[in-house]
Coordinates of C-alpha atoms and ligand atoms in Angstrom, one line a residue:
M58 CA -0.3 -0.3 0.3
S59 CA 1.4 3.8 -1.2
S60 CA -0.2 7.1 -0.7
L61 CA 1.4 10.3 -1.1
N62 CA -0.6 11.3 2.2
N63 CA 1.3 14.9 3.4
K64 CA 3.2 15.0 0.4
H65 CA 3.7 18.6 -1.9
I66 CA 4.1 17.8 -5.3
L67 CA 4.9 20.2 -7.8
L68 CA 3.7 20.0 -11.4
G69 CA 5.1 20.6 -14.7
V70 CA 2.9 21.6 -16.9
T71 CA 5.0 21.7 -20.8
G72 CA 3.9 22.3 -24.1
G73 CA 2.6 19.0 -26.1
I74 CA -1.0 17.4 -27.1
A75 CA -1.1 15.6 -23.8
A76 CA -1.3 18.5 -21.1
Y77 CA -5.3 18.4 -21.0
K78 CA -4.5 15.2 -19.7
S79 CA -2.6 17.0 -16.5
A80 CA -5.5 18.1 -15.6
E81 CA -6.3 14.9 -14.3
I82 CA -3.3 14.1 -13.0
I83 CA -4.0 17.1 -10.6
R84 CA -6.9 14.9 -9.2
R85 CA -5.1 11.5 -9.1
L86 CA -2.4 12.9 -6.7
Q87 CA -5.2 14.8 -4.5
D88 CA -7.0 11.6 -4.9
Q89 CA -4.0 9.8 -3.4
G90 CA -3.4 12.5 -0.3
A91 CA -1.2 14.9 -2.6
E92 CA -0.9 18.8 -2.1
V93 CA -0.2 20.0 -6.2
R94 CA 1.3 23.5 -7.3
V95 CA 1.5 23.3 -10.7
V96 CA 4.3 25.5 -13.0
M97 CA 3.9 25.9 -16.5
T98 CA 5.9 26.7 -19.1
A99 CA 5.1 28.9 -21.7
A100 CA 4.1 26.2 -24.8
A101 CA 2.1 24.2 -22.2
Q102 CA -1.0 27.5 -21.6
E103 CA -1.1 26.9 -25.8
F104 CA -2.7 24.3 -25.0
I105 CA -4.7 24.2 -21.5
T106 CA -5.4 27.3 -19.2
P107 CA -3.5 28.6 -16.0
L108 CA -7.3 28.9 -14.5
T109 CA -8.2 25.7 -15.0
M110 CA -4.9 24.3 -13.1
Q111 CA -5.3 27.1 -10.4
A112 CA -9.0 25.6 -9.8
L113 CA -8.1 22.2 -9.6
S114 CA -5.6 22.3 -7.6
G115 CA -6.4 25.4 -5.5
H116 CA -3.4 27.3 -5.6
P117 CA -1.9 30.0 -8.4
V118 CA -0.6 28.5 -10.6
H119 CA 3.2 29.6 -11.2
T120 CA 3.8 30.9 -14.9
T121 CA 6.9 33.4 -15.1
L122 CA 10.8 33.4 -13.8
L123 CA 11.0 37.1 -14.2
D124 CA 8.4 38.1 -12.5
P125 CA 9.2 40.9 -9.4
E126 CA 6.1 40.2 -7.8
A127 CA 6.1 36.3 -8.4
E128 CA 9.3 36.2 -6.6
A129 CA 8.4 37.9 -3.6
G130 CA 5.8 35.7 -2.6
M131 CA 6.8 32.1 -4.0
G132 CA 9.6 32.0 -6.3
H133 CA 11.6 29.5 -8.2
I134 CA 13.5 28.4 -5.1
A135 CA 10.5 28.8 -2.4
L136 CA 9.4 26.4 -5.1
A137 CA 12.1 24.2 -5.0
R138 CA 12.0 24.0 -1.7
W139 CA 8.1 23.4 -0.9
A140 CA 8.6 20.4 -3.1
D141 CA 9.0 16.6 -2.0
L142 CA 8.9 15.5 -6.3
L143 CA 8.9 17.6 -9.2
L144 CA 6.5 15.8 -11.4
I145 CA 7.3 16.8 -15.3
A146 CA 4.0 15.8 -17.3
P147 CA 4.2 16.3 -20.0
A148 CA 7.7 16.4 -21.1
S149 CA 7.8 17.6 -24.1
A150 CA 11.2 16.6 -26.4
D151 CA 12.1 20.0 -25.8
F152 CA 11.7 20.3 -22.4
M153 CA 13.9 17.1 -22.2
A154 CA 16.7 18.7 -24.1
R155 CA 17.1 21.6 -21.8
L156 CA 16.8 19.4 -18.7
A157 CA 19.5 17.3 -19.5
Q158 CA 21.3 20.2 -20.8
G159 CA 20.9 21.9 -16.9
K160 CA 19.5 25.3 -18.9
G161 CA 17.4 27.6 -16.1
D162 CA 16.0 29.5 -19.6
D163 CA 11.9 29.9 -18.0
L164 CA 10.6 28.9 -14.3
L165 CA 9.9 25.4 -14.6
S166 CA 14.0 24.7 -15.9
T167 CA 15.0 26.6 -13.2
V168 CA 13.3 25.1 -10.7
C169 CA 14.5 21.9 -11.5
L170 CA 17.6 22.8 -10.8
A171 CA 17.2 24.4 -7.9
T172 CA 15.6 21.2 -6.3
A173 CA 16.5 18.8 -4.0
A174 CA 13.8 16.6 -4.8
T175 CA 13.5 13.9 -7.1
I176 CA 12.8 14.8 -10.9
C177 CA 10.4 12.4 -12.8
V178 CA 9.3 13.2 -15.9
A179 CA 6.3 11.7 -17.9
P180 CA 7.8 12.0 -21.5
A181 CA 5.1 12.6 -24.2
M182 CA 5.3 13.3 -28.1
N183 CA 4.9 12.2 -31.9
Q184 CA 7.1 8.2 -31.9
A185 CA 9.6 10.0 -34.2
M186 CA 10.2 12.6 -32.0
W187 CA 10.4 9.8 -29.1
R188 CA 12.4 7.8 -31.5
N189 CA 15.1 10.3 -32.3
A190 CA 18.9 10.0 -31.6
A191 CA 19.0 13.3 -29.6
T192 CA 16.1 12.6 -27.1
Q193 CA 17.6 9.3 -26.4
N194 CA 20.8 10.6 -25.5
N195 CA 18.7 14.0 -23.5
L196 CA 17.2 10.3 -21.5
A197 CA 20.3 9.0 -21.1
Q198 CA 21.7 11.7 -20.1
L199 CA 18.2 12.4 -17.7
Q200 CA 18.9 8.4 -16.0
R201 CA 22.5 9.5 -14.9
Q202 CA 21.6 12.9 -13.1
G203 CA 19.1 10.4 -11.5
V204 CA 16.0 11.9 -13.2
V205 CA 12.9 9.2 -12.6
T206 CA 11.2 8.5 -16.4
V207 CA 7.4 7.2 -16.1
G208 CA 6.6 5.8 -19.6
P209 CA 6.0 6.0 -22.5
D210 CA 3.8 4.7 -23.6
T211 CA 3.2 2.3 -27.2
G212 CA -0.4 2.7 -29.2
S213 CA -2.1 5.5 -31.3
Q214 CA -0.9 8.8 -31.4
A215 CA -2.7 12.4 -31.8
C216 CA -0.7 12.7 -35.1
G217 CA -2.3 9.8 -35.9
D218 CA 1.1 7.7 -35.9
V219 CA 1.3 4.5 -34.1
G220 CA 3.9 3.9 -31.8
P221 CA 5.6 4.3 -28.8
G222 CA 5.7 8.1 -26.9
R223 CA 2.2 8.5 -25.2
M224 CA 2.1 9.6 -22.5
L225 CA 0.7 7.3 -19.5
E226 CA -2.5 7.6 -18.3
P227 CA -3.0 9.3 -15.0
A228 CA -3.4 6.8 -12.4
A229 CA -0.8 5.2 -13.7
I230 CA 1.9 8.1 -13.0
A231 CA 0.3 8.6 -9.8
A232 CA 1.0 5.8 -8.6
H233 CA 4.4 5.7 -9.4
C234 CA 4.9 8.9 -7.9
A235 CA 3.8 7.3 -4.5
G236 CA 6.0 4.6 -6.0
L237 CA 8.8 6.4 -5.4
F238 CA 8.7 7.4 -1.7
D239 CA 8.7 4.3 -0.9
T240 CA 12.1 2.6 -1.0
G241 CA 12.1 -0.4 1.2
S242 CA 16.0 1.1 2.0
L243 CA 15.3 -0.3 6.2
A244 CA 13.1 -3.0 5.5
G245 CA 13.2 -5.5 8.5
K246 CA 14.5 -3.2 10.7
R247 CA 12.7 -1.5 13.7
V248 CA 13.0 2.0 14.2
V249 CA 11.7 4.3 17.1
I250 CA 12.1 8.0 17.3
T251 CA 11.2 11.0 19.9
A252 CA 9.5 13.9 19.0
G253 CA 8.0 16.6 20.2
P254 CA 8.5 18.8 23.3
T255 CA 7.8 17.8 27.3
R256 CA 5.5 19.0 29.7
E257 CA 7.4 18.9 33.3
A258 CA 4.2 20.1 35.4
L259 CA 4.3 23.0 38.1
D260 CA 1.7 22.1 39.5
P261 CA -1.8 20.7 38.0
V262 CA -2.6 23.9 35.3
R263 CA 1.2 25.1 35.0
Y264 CA 4.5 23.2 33.2
I265 CA 8.0 23.9 31.4
S266 CA 8.2 23.0 28.1
N267 CA 9.3 24.4 24.8
H268 CA 8.5 25.8 21.4
S269 CA 9.3 22.4 19.7
S270 CA 6.5 21.4 17.2
G271 CA 7.0 17.6 16.4
K272 CA 7.2 18.5 12.9
M273 CA 10.7 16.9 12.1
G274 CA 10.3 13.7 14.6
Y275 CA 6.9 12.7 12.9
A276 CA 8.6 13.7 9.4
L277 CA 11.0 11.4 10.0
A278 CA 8.2 8.8 11.7
E279 CA 6.8 8.6 7.7
A280 CA 10.2 8.3 6.1
A281 CA 11.3 5.5 8.2
R282 CA 8.1 3.5 7.6
E283 CA 8.3 4.7 4.3
A284 CA 11.6 2.9 3.4
G285 CA 10.0 -0.4 5.4
A286 CA 11.0 0.1 8.9
T287 CA 8.6 -0.6 11.4
T288 CA 8.9 2.4 12.9
V289 CA 7.6 3.5 16.6
L290 CA 7.0 6.8 17.2
I291 CA 7.2 8.3 20.9
S292 CA 5.8 11.9 21.3
G293 CA 5.3 15.0 23.0
P294 CA 2.3 16.6 23.3
T295 CA 2.1 17.8 19.3
H296 CA -0.9 19.6 17.7
L297 CA 0.2 17.1 14.2
P298 CA -2.2 14.3 13.0
S299 CA -0.7 10.9 13.3
P300 CA 0.9 10.0 11.3
E301 CA -0.5 6.2 9.3
R302 CA 1.3 2.6 10.4
V303 CA 3.2 3.7 12.5
T304 CA 2.7 3.5 16.1
L305 CA 2.1 6.0 17.9
L306 CA 3.0 6.3 22.4
P307 CA 2.0 9.4 23.0
V308 CA 3.7 10.9 26.6
V309 CA 3.9 14.1 28.5
S310 CA 7.2 14.8 30.5
A311 CA 10.6 13.7 30.1
E312 CA 10.6 10.6 32.6
E313 CA 8.0 9.2 30.8
M314 CA 9.3 9.7 27.5
Y315 CA 12.7 7.9 29.4
A316 CA 10.3 4.9 30.0
A317 CA 8.5 4.6 26.6
S318 CA 12.2 4.3 25.0
L319 CA 13.4 1.9 27.5
Q320 CA 10.4 -0.5 26.7
A321 CA 10.4 0.5 22.5
L322 CA 14.7 -0.6 22.7
P323 CA 14.0 -4.0 22.7
D324 CA 14.8 -4.8 19.0
C325 CA 15.7 -1.4 18.3
D326 CA 17.7 -1.3 15.3
V327 CA 17.8 2.5 15.0
F328 CA 16.8 5.4 17.6
I329 CA 16.3 8.6 16.6
A330 CA 16.0 11.2 19.3
T331 CA 14.2 14.4 17.7
A332 CA 12.5 15.6 20.9
A333 CA 13.2 18.5 22.8
V334 CA 13.1 17.0 26.0
A335 CA 13.6 19.2 28.9
D336 CA 17.0 18.9 30.7
Y337 CA 15.3 20.1 34.0
R338 CA 12.4 19.2 36.1
P339 CA 10.7 20.9 39.0
D340 CA 11.5 18.6 42.3
Q341 CA 7.9 18.5 43.4
A342 CA 4.9 19.4 41.3
A343 CA 2.7 21.5 43.6
A344 CA -0.6 19.0 44.4
Q345 CA -2.5 22.5 43.8
K346 CA -2.5 25.2 42.0
I347 CA 0.0 27.5 43.2
K348 CA -1.8 31.0 44.2
K349 CA -0.1 33.9 43.6
G350 CA -0.3 35.4 47.3
E351 CA 1.9 38.2 48.6
R352 CA 5.1 37.0 47.3
D353 CA 7.2 39.2 45.0
T354 CA 9.5 36.1 43.6
L355 CA 8.9 32.0 43.8
V356 CA 11.4 29.8 43.8
I357 CA 10.8 26.7 42.2
E358 CA 14.4 24.0 42.7
L359 CA 14.5 21.9 39.4
V360 CA 16.5 18.5 39.5
K361 CA 17.9 16.5 36.3
N362 CA 15.7 14.8 33.8
P363 CA 17.5 11.3 32.8
D364 CA 19.3 11.5 29.5
I365 CA 17.2 9.6 27.3
V366 CA 19.6 9.9 24.2
A367 CA 22.4 8.6 26.4
A368 CA 20.9 6.1 27.7
M369 CA 20.0 4.8 24.7
A370 CA 23.6 5.2 23.6
A371 CA 24.9 3.2 26.2
H372 CA 22.6 0.4 25.8
T373 CA 23.9 -3.6 24.9
P374 CA 23.0 -4.0 22.3
K375 CA 23.5 -0.7 20.7
P376 CA 20.7 0.4 18.7
F377 CA 22.3 3.1 15.9
T378 CA 21.7 6.2 17.7
V379 CA 21.3 9.2 16.5
G380 CA 20.9 12.3 18.4
F381 CA 19.6 15.9 17.1
A382 CA 21.5 19.7 19.0
A383 CA 19.3 22.7 17.8
E384 CA 22.2 25.0 19.1
T385 CA 21.8 28.8 18.5
E386 CA 25.5 29.3 18.5
R387 CA 29.2 27.2 18.1
V388 CA 26.1 24.5 16.9
I389 CA 28.7 22.0 15.2
D390 CA 31.4 22.3 18.1
Y391 CA 28.6 21.8 20.7
A392 CA 27.3 18.5 18.2
R393 CA 30.8 16.8 18.0
D394 CA 31.5 17.5 22.0
K395 CA 27.5 15.4 22.1
L396 CA 28.4 13.2 19.3
E397 CA 31.3 12.0 21.4
R398 CA 30.4 12.7 25.2
K399 CA 27.2 10.4 24.5
Q400 CA 29.0 7.7 21.9
L401 CA 26.5 9.0 19.7
D402 CA 26.3 7.0 15.9
L403 CA 25.3 10.9 14.4
V404 CA 24.4 14.1 15.3
V405 CA 21.8 16.1 13.2
A406 CA 23.0 20.5 14.0
N407 CA 20.4 22.2 14.0
D408 CA 20.4 26.5 14.1
V409 CA 17.2 27.1 16.0
S410 CA 18.5 31.0 16.4
R411 CA 17.8 31.6 12.8
S412 CA 13.2 32.4 12.5
D413 CA 13.1 30.9 8.9
I414 CA 14.1 27.7 9.6
G415 CA 13.8 24.8 12.7
F416 CA 11.6 25.2 15.4
N417 CA 7.7 25.6 14.1
S418 CA 9.1 25.8 10.3
D419 CA 7.9 23.7 7.6
E420 CA 12.0 23.6 6.2
N421 CA 14.9 22.8 7.9
A422 CA 18.8 23.0 7.0
V423 CA 20.9 21.7 9.2
T424 CA 24.7 20.1 9.2
L425 CA 25.3 16.1 9.6
V426 CA 28.2 15.5 12.1
W427 CA 29.2 12.5 11.7
P428 CA 32.4 10.5 13.7
Q429 CA 35.3 11.7 10.9
R430 CA 33.3 14.1 8.9
E431 CA 30.5 17.1 8.5
E432 CA 28.1 16.8 5.8
N433 CA 25.8 19.5 5.0
L434 CA 21.8 19.6 4.0
S435 CA 20.8 22.7 2.3
R436 CA 17.3 24.1 3.1
R437 CA 14.4 22.1 1.7
S438 CA 10.8 20.8 3.9
K439 CA 11.3 19.0 6.7
H440 CA 9.5 16.0 5.1
Q441 CA 12.1 15.8 1.9
L442 CA 15.1 16.3 4.8
A443 CA 13.7 13.2 6.1
R444 CA 13.8 11.0 3.8
D445 CA 17.7 12.6 2.6
L446 CA 18.3 11.1 6.0
V447 CA 17.2 7.9 7.0
E448 CA 18.7 7.0 3.2
R449 CA 21.6 7.7 4.6
I450 CA 21.1 6.0 7.6
A451 CA 20.3 3.3 6.0
R452 CA 23.7 2.8 4.1
Q453 CA 25.4 3.7 7.4
L454 CA 23.7 0.5 8.6
A455 CA 24.2 -1.6 5.2
Ligands
FMN86 C1 0.6 21.4 -31.7 C2 1.6 20.7 -31.7 C3 1.6 19.8 -30.7 C4 2.5 19.6 -29.9 N1 2.8 18.3 -29.5 C5 4.1 18.1 -29.1 C6 3.8 16.7 -27.9 O1 3.0 16.4 -27.9 N2 5.0 16.6 -27.5 C7 6.0 17.2 -27.5 O2 6.9 17.2 -26.9 N3 6.6 18.8 -28.4 C8 5.2 19.0 -28.9 N4 5.2 20.0 -29.8 C9 6.4 21.3 -29.7 C10 6.3 21.9 -28.6 O3 5.1 22.3 -28.2 C11 7.5 22.5 -29.0 O4 8.6 22.2 -28.5 C12 7.8 23.7 -27.7 O5 9.0 24.6 -27.7 C13 7.9 23.1 -26.1 O6 8.4 24.2 -25.0 P1 9.0 23.6 -23.6 O7 9.4 22.5 -23.2 O8 8.5 25.2 -23.0 O9 6.3 23.8 -23.3 C14 3.7 20.3 -30.5 C15 3.1 21.5 -30.8 C16 2.5 21.8 -31.8 C17 2.4 23.1 -32.1

């Protein structure tokens, strides 16, 4: 079973007869849960109107690169970061040539250059154009670049010819897109992920907590499941819906998260600690609501919480243990210190002093701190980041 729940798909439409089918592709992607935005080339707009695509996608259609107004809103870089997948359907022979050459001469080609997401093309053209050596060379080049192709089909064509070059049907394209997210790279593995904040009670109505939204941990749980892992998500309080086909264990405090983590540990192959766990908790939570009274100050004694990720890394057999370091200064130094002190296998370092990424944002940029090296993952959606992280962890396990 596969679906496109929570997936952002940027549909690129280029100038070919099959462009009329791209309207139905939007519907088929939406049926599987995807949010779709559309970019159209100038030629595509001669075949189907942006208005149709806007009405179906529920978003304005993006058509121009050199438009200051568009760039001030969702410009080419924002679109490239938003996408979990770029689907070009139909992909004209001309667009395949431009993509193979790395051109950035219109909005769609520039978004393709700027994205970290997978690019999937559904070619559609006359059979002679498809068989042409130039098109076949471009196809081979695109495959070398990691571009995925879906189709074309063989059959009767709009021009009266019969042969290869027909675009696959919209339902088949949508099913193929869903399959792209199911990598199987963690098949047979058990992954435990902590997410969200913890709440440390001061009294029955008040608590100490933090701004963690849980988005990164939930995205990782989806990515691990898509990679075929049996996935357990231990989550502090968040406003996020429970990911499908993931075992969700809701907790509130750090001590509860610690207990749930210990319980989930047997047979755990990978432990990923994204939760923003409170370092300290009030020594004694008051049994009754603390009254304001006459006092000008109130002193609350805090005691240290258990170090969950360090405890998991110290366990025998040791799961592959990944920590997250949310820092506001000396981000890499602190992350490396955490890696070494807690005997982790990887630390994902995160600069939370930036308001545009990190806590509560849908995007993040991180540095992966491995025992022997560092690796930057530039700004992208948390879902894309989660998939990139899961693939790296899977490679390491393999
Ligand atoms: C009526 C008509 C139909 C066309 N159909 C296709 C087609 O199915 N596939 C294709 O690759 N090109 C087709 N073309 C040619 C493209 O529209 C042309 O190469 C254009 O420059 C593509 O621009 P784009 O790749 O920026 O969208 C067609 C042209 C016309 C006039």
